[in-house]
Amino acid sequence: MGRLNILSFLFLLVFGAVSAQLPHGIKENYRLVWEDNFNYKNKQLDKQWESQNGPSGHILCSRWRENAVVRNGELHLDIKKEQRGGQDWTAGSVWTKRKFKYGYFECRYKYAGGEATNNSFWLMTRPRKEPNEGKIFEIDINEGHYPNEISTNIHNWSDIEEMPNGKKKHPSYNKQFYFGAKPDYSIQLELPIETKKIRFVSNSSSRFNIGEFRVYGVNESGEYPEVLSETADEDILGIINYSRAKNVNITSSGSFNNKPTEANLVDGNPYTSWSTQNEGQKWVEFSWDALIKVGCIQFVNGWRDGNKNWRSLINEYKVQYFKDGGWSDITALNAQSEYDFSEEFHTYGLDWTEDELVFYFDGKEIRRVKNEFCHSEAPIWLSLALIKWHGTLKDDLDGKSMKVDYVKYYQSK
């Protein structure tokens, strides 16, 4: 079984098929009391939903009712490259006229197929003023990022604090999930290789970060350090990291803003990184003046935010070694083609009770936290945004959509 087929098998084993059933406990203890399947003409959307009609200063697009269109039993939130509301792009954002409190919320949708998109199913108090119970809150059941990232957020908008630099912050509790990509890779070779050159290469269209990159010699015990260890080279006695050897030469395709950061690949700190240039193929090459024998390659990718969540993980790369005048693959990943949430529907759910917030993906629990301040009624929101912090905004987004199959609300029996 190939690497990508194995990833597919594990994905289905853990998260189930796309046509996921209601989570265990929800089906038995809850009843459906409201739903919208969008099986009507576009003009009827206004019976149950309101729409943003104006600019959005915090994102890269204004949002309008004309961008929320019912087509063939689905709600499409359309992206258009057009100047409107003082911005160069438009998209759609709608929310229910009805407000809800406690219960199981579920939405089945596809992401818009491109970088810099934020595909969201969420709850937020409206109007944004102090409620009678709890605080002003926002629960992002999913802020989905193309191609396969899920982001859950819980925001407390009551307790805003002004910082010394004039900026404001509020309590925010974020957790993200990635499918087919991860921050730490350890590639242990069944058969060691001998070479003078190793390289990491990616055709990613966006800039990304690579942290510590280690090329270890063969360890007869088969043991290698944890990738995110800050003392990795000292963790196992006698291990050799050739990427930090005196005779290594490191070259790359470039660096962000032409500021050389390749030294961060070998400084011993997994949380500092080489940041690539924006355009073209990205690569970094390690070369030695004599043959080395390689037993394991490790690297860190992405960057870690203040909440210790990893962001901007790459979905496509190859690690190669030079042999007989050409490059041969050691390992490769193309998770973008294997896990593309813009190509297939998935369900995103939240069980909201007085005591807990439990998040679901395709009927399987992915996060459970105590409910500390979300205790007032709120509408359901469906939104597509263009953002600058998750990829490169490109013209080929014009005409793409976040596609919603249904939204459902269940109450405890």
Tab-separated table of C-alpha atoms in Angstrom:
chain	number	residue	atom	x	y	z
A	1	MET	CA	0.000	0.000	0.000
A	2	GLY	CA	1.473	3.388	-1.046
A	3	ARG	CA	2.083	6.214	1.418
A	4	LEU	CA	-0.865	8.307	0.290
A	5	ASN	CA	-3.186	5.284	0.240
A	6	ILE	CA	-2.144	4.507	3.805
A	7	LEU	CA	-2.970	8.096	4.792
A	8	SER	CA	-6.382	7.734	3.144
A	9	PHE	CA	-7.024	4.477	4.977
A	10	LEU	CA	-6.087	6.016	8.327
A	11	PHE	CA	-8.256	9.062	7.624
A	12	LEU	CA	-11.312	6.879	6.975
A	13	LEU	CA	-10.513	4.586	9.891
A	14	VAL	CA	-10.340	7.479	12.360
A	15	PHE	CA	-12.931	9.870	10.979
A	16	GLY	CA	-15.250	7.650	8.986
A	17	ALA	CA	-16.768	8.145	5.558
A	18	VAL	CA	-17.932	11.478	4.230
A	19	SER	CA	-21.584	10.547	4.839
A	20	ALA	CA	-20.990	10.503	8.597
A	21	GLN	CA	-23.830	9.736	11.003
A	22	LEU	CA	-24.764	11.805	14.027
A	23	PRO	CA	-22.293	11.427	16.890
A	24	HIS	CA	-22.948	8.758	19.496
A	25	GLY	CA	-25.184	10.235	22.173
A	26	ILE	CA	-26.573	12.977	19.947
A	27	LYS	CA	-28.701	10.601	17.882
A	28	GLU	CA	-30.132	8.945	20.991
A	29	ASN	CA	-30.685	11.999	23.180
A	30	TYR	CA	-31.471	14.867	20.804
A	31	ARG	CA	-34.280	15.658	18.365
A	32	LEU	CA	-34.147	17.760	15.199
A	33	VAL	CA	-36.090	21.011	15.679
A	34	TRP	CA	-34.759	23.268	12.887
A	35	GLU	CA	-32.956	22.810	9.579
A	36	ASP	CA	-32.288	24.463	6.259
A	37	ASN	CA	-31.516	22.247	3.272
A	38	PHE	CA	-31.666	25.139	0.765
A	39	ASN	CA	-34.173	23.290	-1.423
A	40	TYR	CA	-35.845	26.450	-2.674
A	41	LYS	CA	-35.344	29.409	-4.974
A	42	ASN	CA	-32.675	31.968	-4.166
A	43	LYS	CA	-35.104	34.758	-3.218
A	44	GLN	CA	-36.512	32.596	-0.398
A	45	LEU	CA	-33.167	32.683	1.439
A	46	ASP	CA	-34.223	35.997	2.985
A	47	LYS	CA	-37.058	34.349	4.916
A	48	GLN	CA	-34.657	32.753	7.401
A	49	TRP	CA	-31.329	34.522	6.838
A	50	GLU	CA	-29.910	38.014	7.001
A	51	SER	CA	-26.859	39.075	5.003
A	52	GLN	CA	-23.936	41.421	5.397
A	53	ASN	CA	-24.055	44.237	2.873
A	54	GLY	CA	-20.911	46.291	3.141
A	55	PRO	CA	-17.146	46.426	3.559
A	56	SER	CA	-15.079	44.412	6.022
A	57	GLY	CA	-12.051	46.315	7.260
A	58	HIS	CA	-10.413	43.345	9.014
A	59	ILE	CA	-10.392	41.108	5.906
A	60	LEU	CA	-9.667	41.481	2.185
A	61	CYS	CA	-13.228	41.519	0.864
A	62	SER	CA	-16.537	43.273	1.286
A	63	ARG	CA	-19.562	40.969	1.620
A	64	TRP	CA	-22.993	41.231	0.004
A	65	ARG	CA	-26.323	39.466	-0.380
A	66	GLU	CA	-25.604	39.014	-4.100
A	67	ASN	CA	-22.688	36.741	-3.157
A	68	ALA	CA	-24.971	34.410	-1.173
A	69	VAL	CA	-26.817	32.413	-3.821
A	70	VAL	CA	-28.983	29.284	-3.582
A	71	ARG	CA	-28.195	26.972	-6.497
A	72	ASN	CA	-29.384	23.397	-7.021
A	73	GLY	CA	-30.174	22.756	-3.366
A	74	GLU	CA	-26.994	24.331	-2.003
A	75	LEU	CA	-26.078	27.722	-0.590
A	76	HIS	CA	-23.067	29.114	-2.457
A	77	LEU	CA	-21.021	31.898	-0.897
A	78	ASP	CA	-19.369	33.244	-4.031
A	79	ILE	CA	-16.005	34.971	-4.441
A	80	LYS	CA	-15.850	37.715	-7.026
A	81	LYS	CA	-12.953	39.895	-8.052
A	82	GLU	CA	-14.752	43.224	-8.228
A	83	GLN	CA	-14.333	46.613	-6.623
A	84	ARG	CA	-17.151	47.233	-4.228
A	85	GLY	CA	-17.382	48.841	-0.819
A	86	GLY	CA	-13.852	50.187	-1.194
A	87	GLN	CA	-12.338	46.700	-1.529
A	88	ASP	CA	-11.084	44.718	-4.527
A	89	TRP	CA	-12.912	41.446	-3.770
A	90	THR	CA	-16.372	40.400	-2.593
A	91	ALA	CA	-17.754	37.312	-0.854
A	92	GLY	CA	-20.790	36.330	1.247
A	93	SER	CA	-21.744	36.155	4.915
A	94	VAL	CA	-25.199	35.291	6.285
A	95	TRP	CA	-26.735	34.606	9.693
A	96	THR	CA	-30.079	33.253	10.863
A	97	LYS	CA	-32.887	35.540	11.944
A	98	ARG	CA	-33.669	32.969	14.609
A	99	LYS	CA	-31.454	32.719	17.692
A	100	PHE	CA	-30.502	29.476	19.416
A	101	LYS	CA	-29.238	28.409	22.817
A	102	TYR	CA	-27.738	25.040	23.740
A	103	GLY	CA	-28.095	21.960	21.552
A	104	TYR	CA	-26.254	20.197	18.734
A	105	PHE	CA	-25.408	22.285	15.648
A	106	GLU	CA	-24.241	20.677	12.419
A	107	CYS	CA	-23.343	21.944	8.952
A	108	ARG	CA	-22.274	20.009	5.868
A	109	TYR	CA	-20.181	22.024	3.445
A	110	LYS	CA	-17.244	22.249	1.045
A	111	TYR	CA	-14.429	24.775	1.287
A	112	ALA	CA	-13.774	27.282	-1.453
A	113	GLY	CA	-10.893	25.814	-3.453
A	114	GLY	CA	-8.021	28.205	-2.890
A	115	GLU	CA	-5.567	29.734	-0.470
A	116	ALA	CA	-6.395	32.813	1.610
A	117	THR	CA	-9.972	31.620	2.194
A	118	ASN	CA	-11.682	31.338	5.567
A	119	ASN	CA	-14.699	29.001	5.327
A	120	SER	CA	-16.685	29.431	8.519
A	121	PHE	CA	-19.611	27.885	10.411
A	122	TRP	CA	-20.036	29.692	13.727
A	123	LEU	CA	-22.164	31.204	16.476
A	124	MET	CA	-21.882	34.761	17.815
A	125	THR	CA	-24.056	36.944	20.021
A	126	ARG	CA	-25.983	39.587	18.116
A	127	PRO	CA	-26.306	42.466	18.753
A	128	ARG	CA	-22.820	42.655	20.178
A	129	LYS	CA	-23.667	43.944	23.622
A	130	GLU	CA	-23.472	42.465	27.101
A	131	PRO	CA	-26.051	39.669	27.384
A	132	ASN	CA	-28.120	38.909	30.467
A	133	GLU	CA	-26.212	35.662	30.941
A	134	GLY	CA	-22.521	35.003	30.360
A	135	LYS	CA	-20.407	37.230	28.125
A	136	ILE	CA	-20.305	38.402	24.530
A	137	PHE	CA	-18.999	35.301	22.794
A	138	GLU	CA	-18.056	33.766	19.490
A	139	ILE	CA	-17.801	30.018	18.918
A	140	ASP	CA	-16.126	29.095	15.638
A	141	ILE	CA	-17.296	25.533	15.079
A	142	ASN	CA	-14.924	25.581	12.124
A	143	GLU	CA	-12.911	28.283	10.402
A	144	GLY	CA	-11.795	26.031	7.570
A	145	HIS	CA	-8.653	26.765	5.603
A	146	TYR	CA	-7.941	25.237	2.204
A	147	PRO	CA	-7.082	22.493	1.537
A	148	ASN	CA	-7.589	20.484	4.738
A	149	GLU	CA	-7.253	22.498	7.938
A	150	ILE	CA	-9.939	22.746	10.638
A	151	SER	CA	-9.743	25.582	13.155
A	152	THR	CA	-11.962	25.771	16.253
A	153	ASN	CA	-12.079	28.968	18.317
A	154	ILE	CA	-13.839	30.274	21.418
A	155	HIS	CA	-13.690	34.057	21.820
A	156	ASN	CA	-14.593	36.152	24.867
A	157	TRP	CA	-15.463	39.578	23.432
A	158	SER	CA	-16.449	41.125	26.789
A	159	ASP	CA	-13.057	41.187	28.468
A	160	ILE	CA	-11.094	43.287	25.973
A	161	GLU	CA	-7.742	44.577	27.236
A	162	GLU	CA	-5.817	47.494	25.751
A	163	MET	CA	-2.100	46.791	25.383
A	164	PRO	CA	0.774	49.293	25.885
A	165	ASN	CA	1.261	49.451	22.086
A	166	GLY	CA	-2.327	50.633	21.624
A	167	LYS	CA	-3.598	47.330	20.274
A	168	LYS	CA	-6.392	45.394	21.949
A	169	LYS	CA	-6.638	41.735	22.835
A	170	HIS	CA	-9.301	39.468	24.250
A	171	PRO	CA	-9.330	35.933	25.697
A	172	SER	CA	-9.262	33.457	22.804
A	173	TYR	CA	-9.032	29.680	22.950
A	174	ASN	CA	-7.933	28.158	19.661
A	175	LYS	CA	-7.206	24.610	18.547
A	176	GLN	CA	-6.455	23.492	15.015
A	177	PHE	CA	-6.448	20.148	13.253
A	178	TYR	CA	-4.556	19.123	10.117
A	179	PHE	CA	-5.132	16.157	7.851
A	180	GLY	CA	-2.227	14.742	5.862
A	181	ALA	CA	0.258	17.247	7.287
A	182	LYS	CA	1.957	17.702	10.643
A	183	PRO	CA	4.692	19.918	12.122
A	184	ASP	CA	7.248	17.231	12.967
A	185	TYR	CA	8.622	14.604	10.599
A	186	SER	CA	11.089	11.827	11.322
A	187	ILE	CA	12.003	9.755	8.270
A	188	GLN	CA	13.906	6.665	9.354
A	189	LEU	CA	15.460	4.765	6.481
A	190	GLU	CA	15.083	0.998	6.347
A	191	LEU	CA	18.136	0.852	4.109
A	192	PRO	CA	20.743	3.574	4.825
A	193	ILE	CA	21.943	5.653	1.887
A	194	GLU	CA	25.347	7.112	1.044
A	195	THR	CA	25.467	10.507	-0.586
A	196	LYS	CA	27.129	13.917	-0.681
A	197	LYS	CA	23.891	15.866	-1.115
A	198	ILE	CA	20.452	15.976	0.546
A	199	ARG	CA	17.721	18.431	-0.350
A	200	PHE	CA	14.204	19.404	0.673
A	201	VAL	CA	12.061	20.706	-2.204
A	202	SER	CA	8.471	21.917	-2.533
A	203	ASN	CA	6.346	23.424	-5.284
A	204	SER	CA	4.066	25.112	-2.747
A	205	SER	CA	2.704	28.347	-4.157
A	206	SER	CA	2.880	30.007	-0.733
A	207	ARG	CA	5.784	30.981	1.446
A	208	PHE	CA	6.399	28.567	4.331
A	209	ASN	CA	8.794	27.968	7.223
A	210	ILE	CA	11.129	25.033	7.847
A	211	GLY	CA	12.599	24.687	11.319
A	212	GLU	CA	15.427	22.426	12.443
A	213	PHE	CA	16.558	20.092	9.622
A	214	ARG	CA	18.630	17.119	10.804
A	215	VAL	CA	20.530	14.532	8.765
A	216	TYR	CA	21.495	11.747	11.150
A	217	GLY	CA	24.010	9.025	10.602
A	218	VAL	CA	23.072	5.408	11.193
A	219	ASN	CA	22.348	4.528	14.820
A	220	GLU	CA	22.643	0.777	15.277
A	221	SER	CA	20.082	0.771	18.091
A	222	GLY	CA	17.496	2.267	15.730
A	223	GLU	CA	16.765	5.076	18.190
A	224	TYR	CA	16.539	8.728	17.157
A	225	PRO	CA	15.462	11.786	19.188
A	226	GLU	CA	12.046	13.411	19.339
A	227	VAL	CA	11.771	15.898	16.475
A	228	LEU	CA	10.616	18.791	18.669
A	229	SER	CA	13.262	18.228	21.330
A	230	GLU	CA	15.378	21.335	21.949
A	231	THR	CA	18.316	19.113	22.954
A	232	ALA	CA	17.898	16.529	20.206
A	233	ASP	CA	21.569	16.104	19.293
A	234	GLU	CA	22.445	15.372	22.936
A	235	ASP	CA	19.473	13.136	23.704
A	236	ILE	CA	21.006	9.943	22.326
A	237	LEU	CA	24.634	9.089	22.987
A	238	GLY	CA	26.914	8.860	19.950
A	239	ILE	CA	24.429	10.095	17.357
A	240	ILE	CA	25.848	12.259	14.526
A	241	ASN	CA	23.893	15.133	12.968
A	242	TYR	CA	25.634	15.781	9.655
A	243	SER	CA	23.602	18.916	8.943
A	244	ARG	CA	25.606	20.673	11.694
A	245	ALA	CA	28.998	19.276	10.654
A	246	LYS	CA	31.885	21.665	9.941
A	247	ASN	CA	32.127	20.564	6.308
A	248	VAL	CA	28.444	21.093	5.451
A	249	ASN	CA	27.437	23.709	2.875
A	250	ILE	CA	23.851	24.985	2.874
A	251	THR	CA	22.263	26.694	-0.122
A	252	SER	CA	18.635	27.555	-0.848
A	253	SER	CA	16.205	28.966	-3.396
A	254	GLY	CA	15.986	32.188	-1.386
A	255	SER	CA	14.544	33.683	1.767
A	256	PHE	CA	11.653	35.953	2.670
A	257	ASN	CA	12.492	39.634	2.044
A	258	ASN	CA	15.996	38.505	0.978
A	259	LYS	CA	16.938	38.155	4.643
A	260	PRO	CA	19.092	35.018	4.981
A	261	THR	CA	17.602	32.654	7.554
A	262	GLU	CA	19.170	29.340	6.494
A	263	ALA	CA	21.276	29.298	9.678
A	264	ASN	CA	18.059	28.715	11.638
A	265	LEU	CA	17.881	25.252	10.087
A	266	VAL	CA	20.884	24.129	12.128
A	267	ASP	CA	20.878	26.307	15.246
A	268	GLY	CA	19.538	23.535	17.475
A	269	ASN	CA	16.205	25.314	18.102
A	270	PRO	CA	13.168	23.642	16.454
A	271	TYR	CA	11.116	26.826	16.821
A	272	THR	CA	13.304	29.115	14.725
A	273	SER	CA	13.124	28.620	10.989
A	274	TRP	CA	14.177	29.328	7.452
A	275	SER	CA	11.383	31.341	5.844
A	276	THR	CA	11.202	30.798	2.086
A	277	GLN	CA	10.780	33.348	-0.677
A	278	ASN	CA	7.248	34.005	-1.932
A	279	GLU	CA	7.448	32.861	-5.545
A	280	GLY	CA	8.750	29.846	-7.437
A	281	GLN	CA	9.979	26.456	-6.314
A	282	LYS	CA	11.326	26.382	-2.760
A	283	TRP	CA	14.324	24.255	-1.854
A	284	VAL	CA	17.219	23.957	0.547
A	285	GLU	CA	20.260	21.786	-0.140
A	286	PHE	CA	22.877	20.342	2.215
A	287	SER	CA	26.139	19.172	0.665
A	288	TRP	CA	29.357	17.653	2.029
A	289	ASP	CA	32.822	17.198	0.557
A	290	ALA	CA	32.801	13.465	1.369
A	291	LEU	CA	30.203	10.697	1.388
A	292	ILE	CA	28.001	10.430	4.465
A	293	LYS	CA	25.870	7.444	5.469
A	294	VAL	CA	22.336	8.518	6.379
A	295	GLY	CA	19.983	6.596	8.686
A	296	CYS	CA	17.334	9.208	9.515
A	297	ILE	CA	16.185	12.662	8.381
A	298	GLN	CA	14.113	14.948	10.581
A	299	PHE	CA	12.580	18.366	10.044
A	300	VAL	CA	10.054	20.785	11.503
A	301	ASN	CA	7.672	22.820	9.359
A	302	GLY	CA	5.187	25.630	10.016
A	303	TRP	CA	5.301	28.165	12.831
A	304	ARG	CA	3.912	27.990	16.355
A	305	ASP	CA	1.661	30.756	17.653
A	306	GLY	CA	1.271	32.010	21.219
A	307	ASN	CA	-1.302	29.310	21.960
A	308	LYS	CA	1.192	26.640	20.817
A	309	ASN	CA	-0.846	25.811	17.710
A	310	TRP	CA	1.062	25.095	14.523
A	311	ARG	CA	0.130	27.183	11.509
A	312	SER	CA	0.816	27.120	7.765
A	313	LEU	CA	1.856	23.472	7.554
A	314	ILE	CA	2.921	22.498	4.068
A	315	ASN	CA	1.019	19.799	2.219
A	316	GLU	CA	3.475	18.994	-0.556
A	317	TYR	CA	7.193	18.246	-0.440
A	318	LYS	CA	9.979	15.850	-1.365
A	319	VAL	CA	13.165	14.931	0.474
A	320	GLN	CA	15.781	13.704	-2.003
A	321	TYR	CA	19.382	12.543	-2.172
A	322	PHE	CA	21.865	12.905	-5.014
A	323	LYS	CA	22.847	9.624	-6.665
A	324	ASP	CA	24.453	8.742	-10.028
A	325	GLY	CA	24.166	12.282	-11.336
A	326	GLY	CA	20.516	12.848	-10.394
A	327	TRP	CA	18.072	13.330	-7.525
A	328	SER	CA	16.192	10.343	-6.077
A	329	ASP	CA	13.280	10.543	-3.672
A	330	ILE	CA	13.690	9.489	-0.054
A	331	THR	CA	10.113	10.453	0.793
A	332	ALA	CA	7.328	12.564	-0.694
A	333	LEU	CA	3.978	13.912	0.434
A	334	ASN	CA	1.151	15.406	-1.562
A	335	ALA	CA	-1.572	15.660	1.053
A	336	GLN	CA	-3.235	18.528	-0.810
A	337	SER	CA	-4.470	16.203	-3.549
A	338	GLU	CA	-5.428	13.487	-1.067
A	339	TYR	CA	-7.283	15.662	1.452
A	340	ASP	CA	-8.964	18.461	-0.416
A	341	PHE	CA	-11.971	19.668	1.555
A	342	SER	CA	-13.087	21.766	-1.410
A	343	GLU	CA	-13.680	18.603	-3.439
A	344	GLU	CA	-15.869	16.703	-0.978
A	345	PHE	CA	-18.462	17.508	1.663
A	346	HIS	CA	-17.675	17.076	5.352
A	347	THR	CA	-19.776	17.728	8.445
A	348	TYR	CA	-18.764	20.041	11.294
A	349	GLY	CA	-20.642	19.899	14.571
A	350	LEU	CA	-20.898	21.407	18.049
A	351	ASP	CA	-22.672	20.065	21.111
A	352	TRP	CA	-23.242	23.212	23.194
A	353	THR	CA	-24.502	22.692	26.722
A	354	GLU	CA	-24.479	24.779	29.858
A	355	ASP	CA	-21.378	22.898	31.006
A	356	GLU	CA	-19.399	21.957	27.882
A	357	LEU	CA	-18.500	22.718	24.283
A	358	VAL	CA	-17.788	19.558	22.285
A	359	PHE	CA	-16.609	19.881	18.664
A	360	TYR	CA	-17.077	17.185	15.999
A	361	PHE	CA	-15.734	16.440	12.532
A	362	ASP	CA	-17.667	13.906	10.420
A	363	GLY	CA	-19.412	12.673	13.546
A	364	LYS	CA	-16.223	12.101	15.557
A	365	GLU	CA	-15.270	14.182	18.583
A	366	ILE	CA	-12.161	16.317	18.098
A	367	ARG	CA	-12.286	18.777	21.019
A	368	ARG	CA	-13.991	19.094	24.416
A	369	VAL	CA	-13.750	22.136	26.727
A	370	LYS	CA	-15.611	23.571	29.706
A	371	ASN	CA	-18.220	26.204	28.849
A	372	GLU	CA	-17.230	29.182	30.972
A	373	PHE	CA	-19.073	32.132	29.404
A	374	CYS	CA	-21.244	31.102	26.392
A	375	HIS	CA	-24.697	31.233	27.973
A	376	SER	CA	-26.911	33.480	25.841
A	377	GLU	CA	-28.852	33.055	22.603
A	378	ALA	CA	-27.017	33.488	19.298
A	379	PRO	CA	-27.744	33.149	15.582
A	380	ILE	CA	-25.986	30.668	13.304
A	381	TRP	CA	-23.487	32.219	10.888
A	382	LEU	CA	-22.143	30.979	7.544
A	383	SER	CA	-19.317	33.103	6.179
A	384	LEU	CA	-16.629	33.146	3.529
A	385	ALA	CA	-13.759	35.583	4.008
A	386	LEU	CA	-10.545	36.353	2.155
A	387	ILE	CA	-7.669	36.705	4.616
A	388	LYS	CA	-4.007	37.631	4.384
A	389	TRP	CA	-2.719	35.293	7.075
A	390	HIS	CA	-3.441	31.965	5.391
A	391	GLY	CA	-1.939	31.859	1.924
A	392	THR	CA	-1.629	34.022	-1.159
A	393	LEU	CA	-4.668	35.753	-2.646
A	394	LYS	CA	-4.695	34.905	-6.370
A	395	ASP	CA	-6.911	35.841	-9.295
A	396	ASP	CA	-8.010	32.224	-9.834
A	397	LEU	CA	-10.216	32.525	-6.726
A	398	ASP	CA	-12.611	34.597	-8.825
A	399	GLY	CA	-15.807	32.547	-9.235
A	400	LYS	CA	-15.085	29.965	-6.533
A	401	SER	CA	-17.468	29.305	-3.649
A	402	MET	CA	-17.974	27.813	-0.226
A	403	LYS	CA	-20.857	25.370	-0.818
A	404	VAL	CA	-23.298	24.507	1.991
A	405	ASP	CA	-25.503	21.415	1.736
A	406	TYR	CA	-27.428	21.846	4.979
A	407	VAL	CA	-27.510	23.349	8.474
A	408	LYS	CA	-29.301	21.549	11.330
A	409	TYR	CA	-30.101	22.244	14.972
A	410	TYR	CA	-31.031	19.565	17.511
A	411	GLN	CA	-32.331	20.000	21.053
A	412	SER	CA	-32.108	17.631	23.984
A	413	LYS	CA	-35.178	15.411	24.233
